Tab-separated table of C-alpha atoms and ligand atoms in Angstrom:
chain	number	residue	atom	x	y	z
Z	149	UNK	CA	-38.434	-36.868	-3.644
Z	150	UNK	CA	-39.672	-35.725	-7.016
Z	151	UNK	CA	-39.893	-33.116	-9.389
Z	152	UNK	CA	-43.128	-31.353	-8.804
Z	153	UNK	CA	-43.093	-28.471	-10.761
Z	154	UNK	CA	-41.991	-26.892	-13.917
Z	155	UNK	CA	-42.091	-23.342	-14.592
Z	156	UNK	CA	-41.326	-21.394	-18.306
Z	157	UNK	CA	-40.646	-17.528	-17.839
Z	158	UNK	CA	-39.310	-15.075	-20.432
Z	159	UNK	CA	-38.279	-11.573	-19.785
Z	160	UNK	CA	-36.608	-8.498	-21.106
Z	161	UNK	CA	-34.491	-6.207	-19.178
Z	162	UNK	CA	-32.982	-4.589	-22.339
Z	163	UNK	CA	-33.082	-8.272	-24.429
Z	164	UNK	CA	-35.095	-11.298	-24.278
Z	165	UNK	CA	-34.064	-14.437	-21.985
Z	166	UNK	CA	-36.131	-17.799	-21.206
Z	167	UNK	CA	-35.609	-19.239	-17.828
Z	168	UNK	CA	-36.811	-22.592	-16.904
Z	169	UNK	CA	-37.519	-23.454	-12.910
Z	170	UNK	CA	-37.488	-26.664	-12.040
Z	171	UNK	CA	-38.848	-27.116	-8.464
Z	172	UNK	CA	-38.810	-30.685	-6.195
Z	173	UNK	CA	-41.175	-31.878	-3.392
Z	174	UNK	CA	-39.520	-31.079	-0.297
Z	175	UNK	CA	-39.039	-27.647	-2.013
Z	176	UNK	CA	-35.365	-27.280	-3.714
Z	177	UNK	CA	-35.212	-24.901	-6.858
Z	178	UNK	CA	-33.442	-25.443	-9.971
Z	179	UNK	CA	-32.456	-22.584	-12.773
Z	180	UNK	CA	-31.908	-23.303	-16.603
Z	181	UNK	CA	-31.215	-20.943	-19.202
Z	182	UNK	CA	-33.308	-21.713	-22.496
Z	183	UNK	CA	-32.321	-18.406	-24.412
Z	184	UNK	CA	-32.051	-18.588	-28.515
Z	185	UNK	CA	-31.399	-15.178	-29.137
Z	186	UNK	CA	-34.305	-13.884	-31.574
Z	187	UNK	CA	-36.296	-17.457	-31.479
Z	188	UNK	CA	-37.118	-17.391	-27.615
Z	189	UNK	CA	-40.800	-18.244	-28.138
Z	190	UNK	CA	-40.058	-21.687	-29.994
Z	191	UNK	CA	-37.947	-22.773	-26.798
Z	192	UNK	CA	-40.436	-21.343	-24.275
Z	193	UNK	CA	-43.021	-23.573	-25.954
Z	194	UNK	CA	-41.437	-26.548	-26.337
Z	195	UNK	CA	-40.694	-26.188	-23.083
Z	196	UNK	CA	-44.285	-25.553	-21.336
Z	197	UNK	CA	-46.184	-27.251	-23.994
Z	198	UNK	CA	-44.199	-30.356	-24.953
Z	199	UNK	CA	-42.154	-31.207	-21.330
Z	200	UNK	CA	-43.128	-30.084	-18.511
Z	201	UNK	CA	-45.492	-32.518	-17.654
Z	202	UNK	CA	-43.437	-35.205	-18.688
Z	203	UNK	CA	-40.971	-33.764	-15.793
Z	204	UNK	CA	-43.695	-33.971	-12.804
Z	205	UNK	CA	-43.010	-36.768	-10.406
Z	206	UNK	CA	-39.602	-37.911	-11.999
Z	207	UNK	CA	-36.655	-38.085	-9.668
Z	208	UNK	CA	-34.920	-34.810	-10.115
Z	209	UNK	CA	-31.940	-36.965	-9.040
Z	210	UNK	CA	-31.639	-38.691	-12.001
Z	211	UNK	CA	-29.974	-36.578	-14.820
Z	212	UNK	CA	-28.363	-38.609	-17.152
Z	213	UNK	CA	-31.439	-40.652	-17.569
Z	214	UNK	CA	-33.550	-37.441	-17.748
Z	215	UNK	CA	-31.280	-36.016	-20.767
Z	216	UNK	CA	-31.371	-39.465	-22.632
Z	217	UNK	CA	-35.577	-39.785	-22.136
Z	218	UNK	CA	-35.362	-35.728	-23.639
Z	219	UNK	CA	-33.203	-36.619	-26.439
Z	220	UNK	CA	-34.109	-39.929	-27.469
Z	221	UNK	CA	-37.488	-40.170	-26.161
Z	222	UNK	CA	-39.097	-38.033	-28.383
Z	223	UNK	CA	-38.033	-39.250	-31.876
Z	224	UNK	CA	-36.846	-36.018	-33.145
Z	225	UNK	CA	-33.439	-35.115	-32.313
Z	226	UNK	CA	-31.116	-32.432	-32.133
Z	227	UNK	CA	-31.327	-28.806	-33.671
Z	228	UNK	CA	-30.900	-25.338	-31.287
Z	229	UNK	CA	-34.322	-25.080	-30.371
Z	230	UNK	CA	-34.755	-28.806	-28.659
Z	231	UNK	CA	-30.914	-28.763	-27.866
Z	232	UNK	CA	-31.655	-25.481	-26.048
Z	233	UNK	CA	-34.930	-27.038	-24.124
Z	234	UNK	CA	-32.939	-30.154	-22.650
Z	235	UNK	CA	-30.309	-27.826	-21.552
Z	236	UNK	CA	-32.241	-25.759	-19.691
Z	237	UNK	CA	-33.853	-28.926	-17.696
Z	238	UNK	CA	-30.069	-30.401	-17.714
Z	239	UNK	CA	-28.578	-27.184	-15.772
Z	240	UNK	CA	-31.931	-26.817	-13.379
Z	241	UNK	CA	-30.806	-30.266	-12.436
Z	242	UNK	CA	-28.098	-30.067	-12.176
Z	243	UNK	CA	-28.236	-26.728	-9.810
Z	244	UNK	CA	-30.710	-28.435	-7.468
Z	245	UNK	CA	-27.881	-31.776	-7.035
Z	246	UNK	CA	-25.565	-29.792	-6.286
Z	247	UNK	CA	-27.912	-27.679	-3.885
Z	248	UNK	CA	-28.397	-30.561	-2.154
Z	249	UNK	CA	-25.137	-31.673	-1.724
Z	250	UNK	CA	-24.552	-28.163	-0.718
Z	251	UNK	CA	-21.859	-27.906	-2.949
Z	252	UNK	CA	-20.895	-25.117	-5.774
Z	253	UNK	CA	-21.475	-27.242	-8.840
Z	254	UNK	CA	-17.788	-27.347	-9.762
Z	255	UNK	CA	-17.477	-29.321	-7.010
Z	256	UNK	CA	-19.583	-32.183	-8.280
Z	257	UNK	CA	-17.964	-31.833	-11.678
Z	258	UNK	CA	-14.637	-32.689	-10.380
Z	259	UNK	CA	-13.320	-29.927	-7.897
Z	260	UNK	CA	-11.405	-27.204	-9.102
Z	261	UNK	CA	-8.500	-27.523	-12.052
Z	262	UNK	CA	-7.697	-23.474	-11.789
Z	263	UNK	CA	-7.569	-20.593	-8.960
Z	264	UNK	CA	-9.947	-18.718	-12.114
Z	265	UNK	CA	-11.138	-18.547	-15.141
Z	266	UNK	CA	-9.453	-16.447	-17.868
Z	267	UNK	CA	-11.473	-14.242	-20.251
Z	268	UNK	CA	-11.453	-12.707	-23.242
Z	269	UNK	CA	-13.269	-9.337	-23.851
Z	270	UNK	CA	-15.053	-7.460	-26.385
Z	271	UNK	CA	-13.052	-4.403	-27.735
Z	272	UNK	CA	-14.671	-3.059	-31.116
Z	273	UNK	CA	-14.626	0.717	-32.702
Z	274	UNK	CA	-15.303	1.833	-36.116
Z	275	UNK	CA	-11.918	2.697	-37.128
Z	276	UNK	CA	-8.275	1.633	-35.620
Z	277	UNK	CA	-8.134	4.429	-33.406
Z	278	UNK	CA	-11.484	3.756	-31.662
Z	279	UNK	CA	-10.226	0.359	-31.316
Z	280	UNK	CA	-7.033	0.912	-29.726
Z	281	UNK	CA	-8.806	2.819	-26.946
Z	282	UNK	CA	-11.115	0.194	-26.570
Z	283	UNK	CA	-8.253	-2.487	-26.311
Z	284	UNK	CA	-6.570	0.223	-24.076
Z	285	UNK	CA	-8.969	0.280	-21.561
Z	286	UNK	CA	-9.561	-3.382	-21.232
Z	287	UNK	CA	-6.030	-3.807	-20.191
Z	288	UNK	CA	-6.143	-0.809	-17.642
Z	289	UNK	CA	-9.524	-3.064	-16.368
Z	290	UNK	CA	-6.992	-6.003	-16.249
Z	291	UNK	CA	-8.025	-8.200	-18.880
Z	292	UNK	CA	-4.917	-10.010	-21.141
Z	293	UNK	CA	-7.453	-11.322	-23.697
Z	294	UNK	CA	-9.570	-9.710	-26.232
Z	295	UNK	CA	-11.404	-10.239	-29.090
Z	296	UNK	CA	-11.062	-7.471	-31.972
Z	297	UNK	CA	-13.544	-6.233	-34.606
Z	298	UNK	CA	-13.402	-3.060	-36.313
Z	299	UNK	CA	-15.334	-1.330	-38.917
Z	300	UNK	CA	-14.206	-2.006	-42.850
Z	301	UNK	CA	-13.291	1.083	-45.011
Z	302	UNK	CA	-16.521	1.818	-47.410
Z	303	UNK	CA	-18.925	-0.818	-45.515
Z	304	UNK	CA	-21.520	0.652	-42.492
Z	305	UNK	CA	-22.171	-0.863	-39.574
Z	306	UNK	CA	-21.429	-4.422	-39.411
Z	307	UNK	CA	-20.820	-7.446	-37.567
Z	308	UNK	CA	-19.593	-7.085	-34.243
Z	309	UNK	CA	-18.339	-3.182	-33.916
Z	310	UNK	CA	-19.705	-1.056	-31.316
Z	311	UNK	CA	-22.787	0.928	-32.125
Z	312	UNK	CA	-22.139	2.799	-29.313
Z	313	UNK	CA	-18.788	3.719	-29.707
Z	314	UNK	CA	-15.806	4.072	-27.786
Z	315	UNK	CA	-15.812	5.447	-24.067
Z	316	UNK	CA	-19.069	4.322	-23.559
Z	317	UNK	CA	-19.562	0.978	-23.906
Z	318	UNK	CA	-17.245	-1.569	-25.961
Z	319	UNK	CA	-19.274	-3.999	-26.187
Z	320	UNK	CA	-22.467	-4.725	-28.892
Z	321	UNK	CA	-25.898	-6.055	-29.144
Z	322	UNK	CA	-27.188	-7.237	-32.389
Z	323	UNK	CA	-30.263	-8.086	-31.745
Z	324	UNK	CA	-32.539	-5.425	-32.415
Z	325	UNK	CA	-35.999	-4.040	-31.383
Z	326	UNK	CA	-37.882	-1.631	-33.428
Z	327	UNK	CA	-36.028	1.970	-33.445
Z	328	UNK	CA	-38.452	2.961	-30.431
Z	329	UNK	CA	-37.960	0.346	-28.283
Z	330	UNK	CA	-41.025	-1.766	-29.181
Z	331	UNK	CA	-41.260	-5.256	-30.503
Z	332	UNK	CA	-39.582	-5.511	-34.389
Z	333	UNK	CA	-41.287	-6.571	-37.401
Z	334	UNK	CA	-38.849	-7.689	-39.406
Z	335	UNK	CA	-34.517	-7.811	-38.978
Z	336	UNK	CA	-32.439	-5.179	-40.128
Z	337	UNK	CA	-30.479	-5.554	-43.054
Z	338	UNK	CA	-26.645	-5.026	-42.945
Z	339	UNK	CA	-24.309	-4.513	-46.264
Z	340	UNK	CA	-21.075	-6.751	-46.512
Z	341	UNK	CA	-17.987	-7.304	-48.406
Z	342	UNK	CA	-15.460	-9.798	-48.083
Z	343	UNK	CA	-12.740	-8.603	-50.324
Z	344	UNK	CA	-12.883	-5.094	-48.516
Z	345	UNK	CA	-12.738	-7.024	-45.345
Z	346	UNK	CA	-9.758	-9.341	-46.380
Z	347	UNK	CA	-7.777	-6.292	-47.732
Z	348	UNK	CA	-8.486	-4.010	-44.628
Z	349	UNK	CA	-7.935	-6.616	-41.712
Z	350	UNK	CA	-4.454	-7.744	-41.484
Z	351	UNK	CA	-3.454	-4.284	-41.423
Z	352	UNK	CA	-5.019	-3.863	-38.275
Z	353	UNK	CA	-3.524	-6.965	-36.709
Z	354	UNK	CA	0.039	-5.848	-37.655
Z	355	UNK	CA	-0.602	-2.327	-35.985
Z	356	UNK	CA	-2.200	-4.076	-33.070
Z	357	UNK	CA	1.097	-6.086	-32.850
Z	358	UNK	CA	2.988	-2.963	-33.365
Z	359	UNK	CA	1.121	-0.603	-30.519
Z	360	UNK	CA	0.211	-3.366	-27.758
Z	361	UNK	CA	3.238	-5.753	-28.280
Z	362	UNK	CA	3.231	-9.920	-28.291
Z	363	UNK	CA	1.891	-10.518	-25.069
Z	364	UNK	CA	-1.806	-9.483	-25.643
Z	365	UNK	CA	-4.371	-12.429	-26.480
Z	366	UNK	CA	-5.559	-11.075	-30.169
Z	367	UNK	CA	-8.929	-13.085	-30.751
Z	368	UNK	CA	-11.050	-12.427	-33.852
Z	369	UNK	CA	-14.676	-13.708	-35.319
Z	370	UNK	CA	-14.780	-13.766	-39.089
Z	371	UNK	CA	-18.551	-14.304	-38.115
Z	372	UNK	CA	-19.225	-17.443	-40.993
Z	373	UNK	CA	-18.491	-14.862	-44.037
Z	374	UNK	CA	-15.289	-16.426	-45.734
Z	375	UNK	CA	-15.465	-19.226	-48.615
Z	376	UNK	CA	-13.122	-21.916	-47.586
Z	377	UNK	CA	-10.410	-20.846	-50.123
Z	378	UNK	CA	-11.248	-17.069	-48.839
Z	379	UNK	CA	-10.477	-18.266	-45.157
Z	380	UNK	CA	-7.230	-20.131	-46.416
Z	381	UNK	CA	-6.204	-17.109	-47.736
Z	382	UNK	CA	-6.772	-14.905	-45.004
Z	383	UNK	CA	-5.679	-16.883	-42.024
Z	384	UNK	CA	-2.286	-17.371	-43.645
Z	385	UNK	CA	-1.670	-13.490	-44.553
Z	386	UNK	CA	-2.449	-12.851	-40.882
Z	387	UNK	CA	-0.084	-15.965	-39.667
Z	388	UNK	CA	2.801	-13.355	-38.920
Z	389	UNK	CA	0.569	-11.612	-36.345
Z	390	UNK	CA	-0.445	-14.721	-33.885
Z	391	UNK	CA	-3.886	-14.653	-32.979
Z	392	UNK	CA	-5.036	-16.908	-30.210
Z	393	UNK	CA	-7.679	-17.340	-32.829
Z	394	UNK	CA	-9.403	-16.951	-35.925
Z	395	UNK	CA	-13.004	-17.589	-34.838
Z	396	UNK	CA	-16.147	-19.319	-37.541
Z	397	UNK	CA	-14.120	-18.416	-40.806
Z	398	UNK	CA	-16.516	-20.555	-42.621
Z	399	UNK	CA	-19.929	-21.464	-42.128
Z	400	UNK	CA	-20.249	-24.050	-39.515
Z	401	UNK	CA	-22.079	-27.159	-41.434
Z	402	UNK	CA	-19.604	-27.853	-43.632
Z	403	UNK	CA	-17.059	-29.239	-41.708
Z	404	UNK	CA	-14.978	-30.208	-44.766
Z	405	UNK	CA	-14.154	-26.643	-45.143
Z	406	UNK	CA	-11.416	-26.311	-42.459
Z	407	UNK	CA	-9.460	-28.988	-44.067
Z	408	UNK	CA	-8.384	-26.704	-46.980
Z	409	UNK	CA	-7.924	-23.717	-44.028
Z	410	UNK	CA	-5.526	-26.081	-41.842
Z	411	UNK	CA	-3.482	-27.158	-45.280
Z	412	UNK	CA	-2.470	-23.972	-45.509
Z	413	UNK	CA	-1.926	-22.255	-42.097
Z	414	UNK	CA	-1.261	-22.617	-38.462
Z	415	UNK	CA	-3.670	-19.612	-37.011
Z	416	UNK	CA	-5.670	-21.371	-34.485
Z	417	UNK	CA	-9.252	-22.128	-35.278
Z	418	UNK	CA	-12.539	-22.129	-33.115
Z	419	UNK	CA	-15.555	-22.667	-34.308
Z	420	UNK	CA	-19.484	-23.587	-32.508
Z	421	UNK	CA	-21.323	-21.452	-31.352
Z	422	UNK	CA	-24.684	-22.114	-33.792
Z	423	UNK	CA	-23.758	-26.272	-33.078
Z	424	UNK	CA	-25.761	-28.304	-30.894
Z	425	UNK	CA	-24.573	-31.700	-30.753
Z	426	UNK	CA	-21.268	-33.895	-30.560
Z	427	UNK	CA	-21.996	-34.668	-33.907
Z	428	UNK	CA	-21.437	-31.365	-35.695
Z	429	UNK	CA	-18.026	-31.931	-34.280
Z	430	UNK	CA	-17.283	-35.512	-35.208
Z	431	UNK	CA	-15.067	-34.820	-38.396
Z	432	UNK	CA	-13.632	-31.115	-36.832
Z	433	UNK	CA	-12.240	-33.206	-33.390
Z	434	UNK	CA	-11.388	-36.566	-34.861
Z	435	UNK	CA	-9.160	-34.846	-37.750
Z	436	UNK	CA	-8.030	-32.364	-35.400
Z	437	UNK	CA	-9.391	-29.317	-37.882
Z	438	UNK	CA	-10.002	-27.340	-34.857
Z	439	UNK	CA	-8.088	-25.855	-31.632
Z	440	UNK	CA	-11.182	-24.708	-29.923
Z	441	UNK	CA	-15.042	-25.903	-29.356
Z	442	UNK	CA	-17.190	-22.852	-29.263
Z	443	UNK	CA	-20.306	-24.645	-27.856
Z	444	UNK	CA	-22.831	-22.706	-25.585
Z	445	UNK	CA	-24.023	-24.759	-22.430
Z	446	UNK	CA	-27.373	-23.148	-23.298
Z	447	UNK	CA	-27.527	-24.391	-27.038
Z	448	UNK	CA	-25.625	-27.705	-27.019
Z	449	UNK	CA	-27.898	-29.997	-24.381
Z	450	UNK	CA	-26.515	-28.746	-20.926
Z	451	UNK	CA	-23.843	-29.351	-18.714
Z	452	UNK	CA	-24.013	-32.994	-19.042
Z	453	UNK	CA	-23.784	-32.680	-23.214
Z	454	UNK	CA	-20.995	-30.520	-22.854
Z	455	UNK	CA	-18.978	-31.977	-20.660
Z	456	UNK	CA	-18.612	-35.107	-22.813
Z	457	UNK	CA	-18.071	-33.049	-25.742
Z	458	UNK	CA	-14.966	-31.391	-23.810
Z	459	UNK	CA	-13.700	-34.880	-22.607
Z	460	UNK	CA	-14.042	-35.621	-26.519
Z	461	UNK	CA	-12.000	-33.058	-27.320
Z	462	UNK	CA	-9.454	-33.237	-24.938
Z	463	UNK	CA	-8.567	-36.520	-26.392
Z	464	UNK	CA	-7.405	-34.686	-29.500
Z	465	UNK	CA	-5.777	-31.985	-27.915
Z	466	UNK	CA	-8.363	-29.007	-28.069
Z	467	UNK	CA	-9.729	-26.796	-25.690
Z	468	UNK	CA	-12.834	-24.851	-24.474
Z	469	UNK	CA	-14.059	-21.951	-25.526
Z	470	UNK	CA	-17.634	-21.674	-24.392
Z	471	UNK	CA	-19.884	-18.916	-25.869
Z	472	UNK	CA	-20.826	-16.093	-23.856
Z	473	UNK	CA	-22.317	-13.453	-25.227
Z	474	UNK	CA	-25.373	-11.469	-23.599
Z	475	UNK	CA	-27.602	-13.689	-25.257
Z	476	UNK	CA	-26.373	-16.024	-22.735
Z	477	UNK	CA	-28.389	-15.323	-19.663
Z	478	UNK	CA	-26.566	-15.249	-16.203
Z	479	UNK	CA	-27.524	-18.971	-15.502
Z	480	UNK	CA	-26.125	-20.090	-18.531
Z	481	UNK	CA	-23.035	-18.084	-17.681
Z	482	UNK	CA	-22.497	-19.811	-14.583
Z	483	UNK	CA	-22.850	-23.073	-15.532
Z	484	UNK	CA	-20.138	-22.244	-18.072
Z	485	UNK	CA	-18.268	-20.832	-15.169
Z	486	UNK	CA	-18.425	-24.180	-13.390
Z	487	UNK	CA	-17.824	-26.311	-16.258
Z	488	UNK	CA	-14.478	-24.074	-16.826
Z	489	UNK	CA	-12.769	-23.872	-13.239
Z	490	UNK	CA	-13.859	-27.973	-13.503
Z	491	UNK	CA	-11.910	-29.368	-17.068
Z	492	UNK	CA	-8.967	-30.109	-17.450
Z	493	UNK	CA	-8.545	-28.815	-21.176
Z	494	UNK	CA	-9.976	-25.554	-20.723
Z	495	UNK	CA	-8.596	-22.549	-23.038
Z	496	UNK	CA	-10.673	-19.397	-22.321
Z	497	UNK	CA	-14.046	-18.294	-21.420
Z	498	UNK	CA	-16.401	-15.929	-23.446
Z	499	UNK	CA	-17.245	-12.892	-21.705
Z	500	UNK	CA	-19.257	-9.494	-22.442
Z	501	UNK	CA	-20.627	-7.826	-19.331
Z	502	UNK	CA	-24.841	-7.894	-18.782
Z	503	UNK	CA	-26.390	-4.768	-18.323
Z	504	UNK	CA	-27.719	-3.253	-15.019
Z	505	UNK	CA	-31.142	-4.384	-15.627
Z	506	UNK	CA	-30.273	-7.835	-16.388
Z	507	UNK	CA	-28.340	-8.294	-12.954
Z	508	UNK	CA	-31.409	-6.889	-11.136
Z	509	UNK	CA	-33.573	-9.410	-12.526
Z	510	UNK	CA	-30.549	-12.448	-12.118
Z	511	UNK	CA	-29.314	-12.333	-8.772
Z	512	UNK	CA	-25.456	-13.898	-9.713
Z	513	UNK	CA	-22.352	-14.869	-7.423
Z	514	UNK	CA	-19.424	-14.859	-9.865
Z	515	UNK	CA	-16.783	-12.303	-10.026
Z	516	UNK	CA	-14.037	-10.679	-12.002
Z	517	UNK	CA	-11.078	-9.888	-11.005
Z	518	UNK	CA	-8.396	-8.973	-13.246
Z	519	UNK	CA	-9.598	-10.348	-16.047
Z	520	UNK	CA	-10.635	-13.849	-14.103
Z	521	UNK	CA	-14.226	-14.860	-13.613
Z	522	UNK	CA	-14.545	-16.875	-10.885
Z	523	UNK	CA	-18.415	-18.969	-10.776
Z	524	UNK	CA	-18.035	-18.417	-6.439
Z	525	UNK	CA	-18.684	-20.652	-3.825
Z	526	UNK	CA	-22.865	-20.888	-3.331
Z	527	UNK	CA	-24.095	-23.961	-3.377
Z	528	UNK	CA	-25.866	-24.936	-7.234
Z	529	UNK	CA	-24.901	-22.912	-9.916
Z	530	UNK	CA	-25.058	-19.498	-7.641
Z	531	UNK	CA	-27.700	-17.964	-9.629
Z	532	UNK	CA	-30.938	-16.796	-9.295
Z	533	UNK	CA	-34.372	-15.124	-11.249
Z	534	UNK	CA	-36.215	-12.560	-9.005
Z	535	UNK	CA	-39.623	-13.350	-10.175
Z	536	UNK	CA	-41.001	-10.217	-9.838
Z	537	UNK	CA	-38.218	-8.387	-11.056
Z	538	UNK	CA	-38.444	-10.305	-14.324
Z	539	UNK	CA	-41.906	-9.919	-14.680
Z	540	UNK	CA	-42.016	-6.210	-14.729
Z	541	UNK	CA	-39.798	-6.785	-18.099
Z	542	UNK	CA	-42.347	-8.022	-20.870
Z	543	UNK	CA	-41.343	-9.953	-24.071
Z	544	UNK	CA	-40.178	-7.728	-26.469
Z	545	UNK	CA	-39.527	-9.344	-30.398
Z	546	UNK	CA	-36.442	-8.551	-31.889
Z	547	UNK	CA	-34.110	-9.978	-34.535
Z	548	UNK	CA	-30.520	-10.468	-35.342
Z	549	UNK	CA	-29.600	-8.276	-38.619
Z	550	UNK	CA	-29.750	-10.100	-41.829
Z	551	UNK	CA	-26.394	-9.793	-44.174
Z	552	UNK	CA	-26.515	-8.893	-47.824
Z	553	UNK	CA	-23.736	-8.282	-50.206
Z	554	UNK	CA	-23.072	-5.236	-51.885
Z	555	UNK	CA	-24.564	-6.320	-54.972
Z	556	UNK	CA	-27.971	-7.638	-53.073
Z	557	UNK	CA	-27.298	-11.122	-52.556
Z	558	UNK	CA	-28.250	-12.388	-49.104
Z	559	UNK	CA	-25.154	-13.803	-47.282
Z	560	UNK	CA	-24.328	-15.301	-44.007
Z	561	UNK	CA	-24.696	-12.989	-40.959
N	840	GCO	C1	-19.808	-14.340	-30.372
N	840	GCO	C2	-20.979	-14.424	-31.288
N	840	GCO	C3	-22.131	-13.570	-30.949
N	840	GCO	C4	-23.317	-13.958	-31.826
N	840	GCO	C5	-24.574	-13.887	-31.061
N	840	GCO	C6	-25.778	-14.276	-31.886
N	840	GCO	O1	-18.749	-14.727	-30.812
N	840	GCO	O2	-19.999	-13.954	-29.240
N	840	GCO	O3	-20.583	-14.414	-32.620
N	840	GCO	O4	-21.802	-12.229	-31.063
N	840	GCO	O5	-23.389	-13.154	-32.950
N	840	GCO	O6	-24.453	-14.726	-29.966
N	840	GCO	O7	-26.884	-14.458	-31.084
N	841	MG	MG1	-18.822	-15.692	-32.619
């Protein structure tokens, strides 16, 4: 048996996603999720124009050989856009082994370490009182996790906060079309501040603590917008208040910059959700300047990559925190799923609800309950792409906003 064909779609039920099919001679299908939110086309090509013909006639069996010809084969290595293309062939693989072992792919990963997987959820509002309702009604859904981001005193809309506001729906999408719906020409701009930020925030944590008590999971992204001395700063004023964590204070690359943030506090820190490789992790795991890895499955090489990046990490005592954000389609959601109910050193999953039209395209099998995803119990990864669906949803550009400071300087989004 053999691979014998290898199909690229992208569609757009409300955002963009890439989906990768991956289907064998005697007829088994296998789903990846290729999505890089706001560079789709670069993975969708280096997808159908640079491997899917190298993928005809291989043994779909053999995965870890398949990865290694992706990544070393070609010379060039690493960065989202390959990183996202081998995971997408690693997780259709993947889903058809496990197919045809008729086994949910948790299974093959190991079996199941947890009755479910805990999540954290998105509450957001513009000000502390849309916030607290937000937080409010995520515990009345049952969830004991959630990440908070509220709007900054003198600064518009920014990072992370509800557009939509409260009631409605908590949750965000940055990456915009153009205002009527059609493809964008260029990002928007947003305006930013980081002393207004560091002077407004750990007020809200210590009226968060006040109003929903020490038992709610307080996470928080700082979104790459701190200097390292900046991030010192902050995560030790907001020490007293116990976050579960303190999410990319600093820009990713330089790994160095953590060093100075763990000399002077114990907030926990996660950070990798724009990494693709091990390697951007070598010096955060091996000097233990982290508490959680951040990777997607989608960005970082698959369910194979990840999985030794987790084992990696376990060795120094930190735990998972996959991304999942809607820019993670429902396949790469699911193989998250499985690779979470399967680790030992899991910590919590990622989670921010798709919209209606995005389940009607992706036909999924997981469920919440009570704040628990569970991945369910279909054999593969236990989701699928209703062709036609998707295809009534045509590419639409859009972009993720572009940061300045108040003074015009361009800074990190
Ligand atoms: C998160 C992320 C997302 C990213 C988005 C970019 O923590 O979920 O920061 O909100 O901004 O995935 O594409
Ligand atoms: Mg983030």
């Amino acid at each position: 048996m053999s691979i014998e064909s290898v199909d690229v779609s992208v569609t757009s039920p409300g955002r963009n996603f890439v989906t990768l099919k991956i289907t064998t001679s005697d007829g088994v299908v296998g789903w990846g999720d290729a999505t890089l939110n706001g560079r789709e086309l670069a993975v969708a090509s280096y997808l159908s124009d640079h491997i899917a013909s190298t993928l005809i006639g291989r043994d779909e069996d053999r995965i870890e050989d398949t990865w290694q010809y992706l990544y070393r084969g070609p010379y060039w290595r690493r960065g989202p856009v390959t990183m996202a293309a081998i995971a997408a062939v690693d997780m259709a693989l993947w889903d058809i082994k496990a197919k045809k072992a008729g086994m949910p792919l948790y299974q093959l990963l190991g079996g199941a370490s947890r009755s479910g997987v805990r999540v954290y959820a998105h509450a957001s509002g513009t000000d502390y009182q849309a916030l607290a309702n937000a937080i409010t009604g995520y515990q009345e859904l049952g969830f004991t996790a959630v990440r908070v981001q509220t709007g900054v005193p003198g600064l518009g809309q920014i990072y992370g906060v509800s557009a939509a506001g409260p009631g409605v729906r908590y949750d965000y999408e940055p990456a915009k079309r153009a205002a009527d719906g059609r493809a964008a020409t260029a990002p928007t701009e947003e305006t930013w501040d980081t002393n207004a930020y560091l002077a407004h925030m750990p007020g809200v944590f210590d009226r968060i603590r006040q109003d929903f008590g020490t038992d709610l999971r307080i996470l928080h992204d700082g979104h790459h917008r701190m200097s390292p001395i900046e991030a010192a700063r902050f995560a030790k004023d907001i020490e007293p208040y116990k976050l579960f964590w303190l999410e990319d204070c600093t820009p990713g690359e330089d790994q160095t910059a953590l060093r100075l943030v763990r000399q002077h506090s114990t907030t926990p820190l996660a950070i990798g959700e724009v990494f693709n490789t091990v390697y951007d992790y070598q010096t955060l795991i091996t000097e233990r300047l982290i508490d959680y890895v951040r990777s997607a499955v989608t960005h970082t090489g698959g369910i194979t990559a990840m999985k030794k990046l987790l084992d990696f990490a376990a060795i120094y005592g930190i735990r998972s925190g996959i991304h999942g954000p809607t820019d993670i389609s429902p396949i790469g959601m699911a193989a998250a799923l499985h690779l979470d109910m399967a680790i030992h050193n899991f910590g919590i999953q990622e989670y921010m609800p798709h919209n209606e039209a995005t389940l009607n395209v992706f036909q999924t099998s997981y469920t919440l309950d009570n704040g628990f995803l569970h991945p369910g119990d279909e054999p593969g990864l236990g989701v699928s792409l209703d062709e036609e669906a998707a295809a009534g949803h045509e590419y639409t550009k859009a972009y993720l906003p572009v940061n300045r400071l108040i003074d015009g300087t361009v800074h990190d989004w």
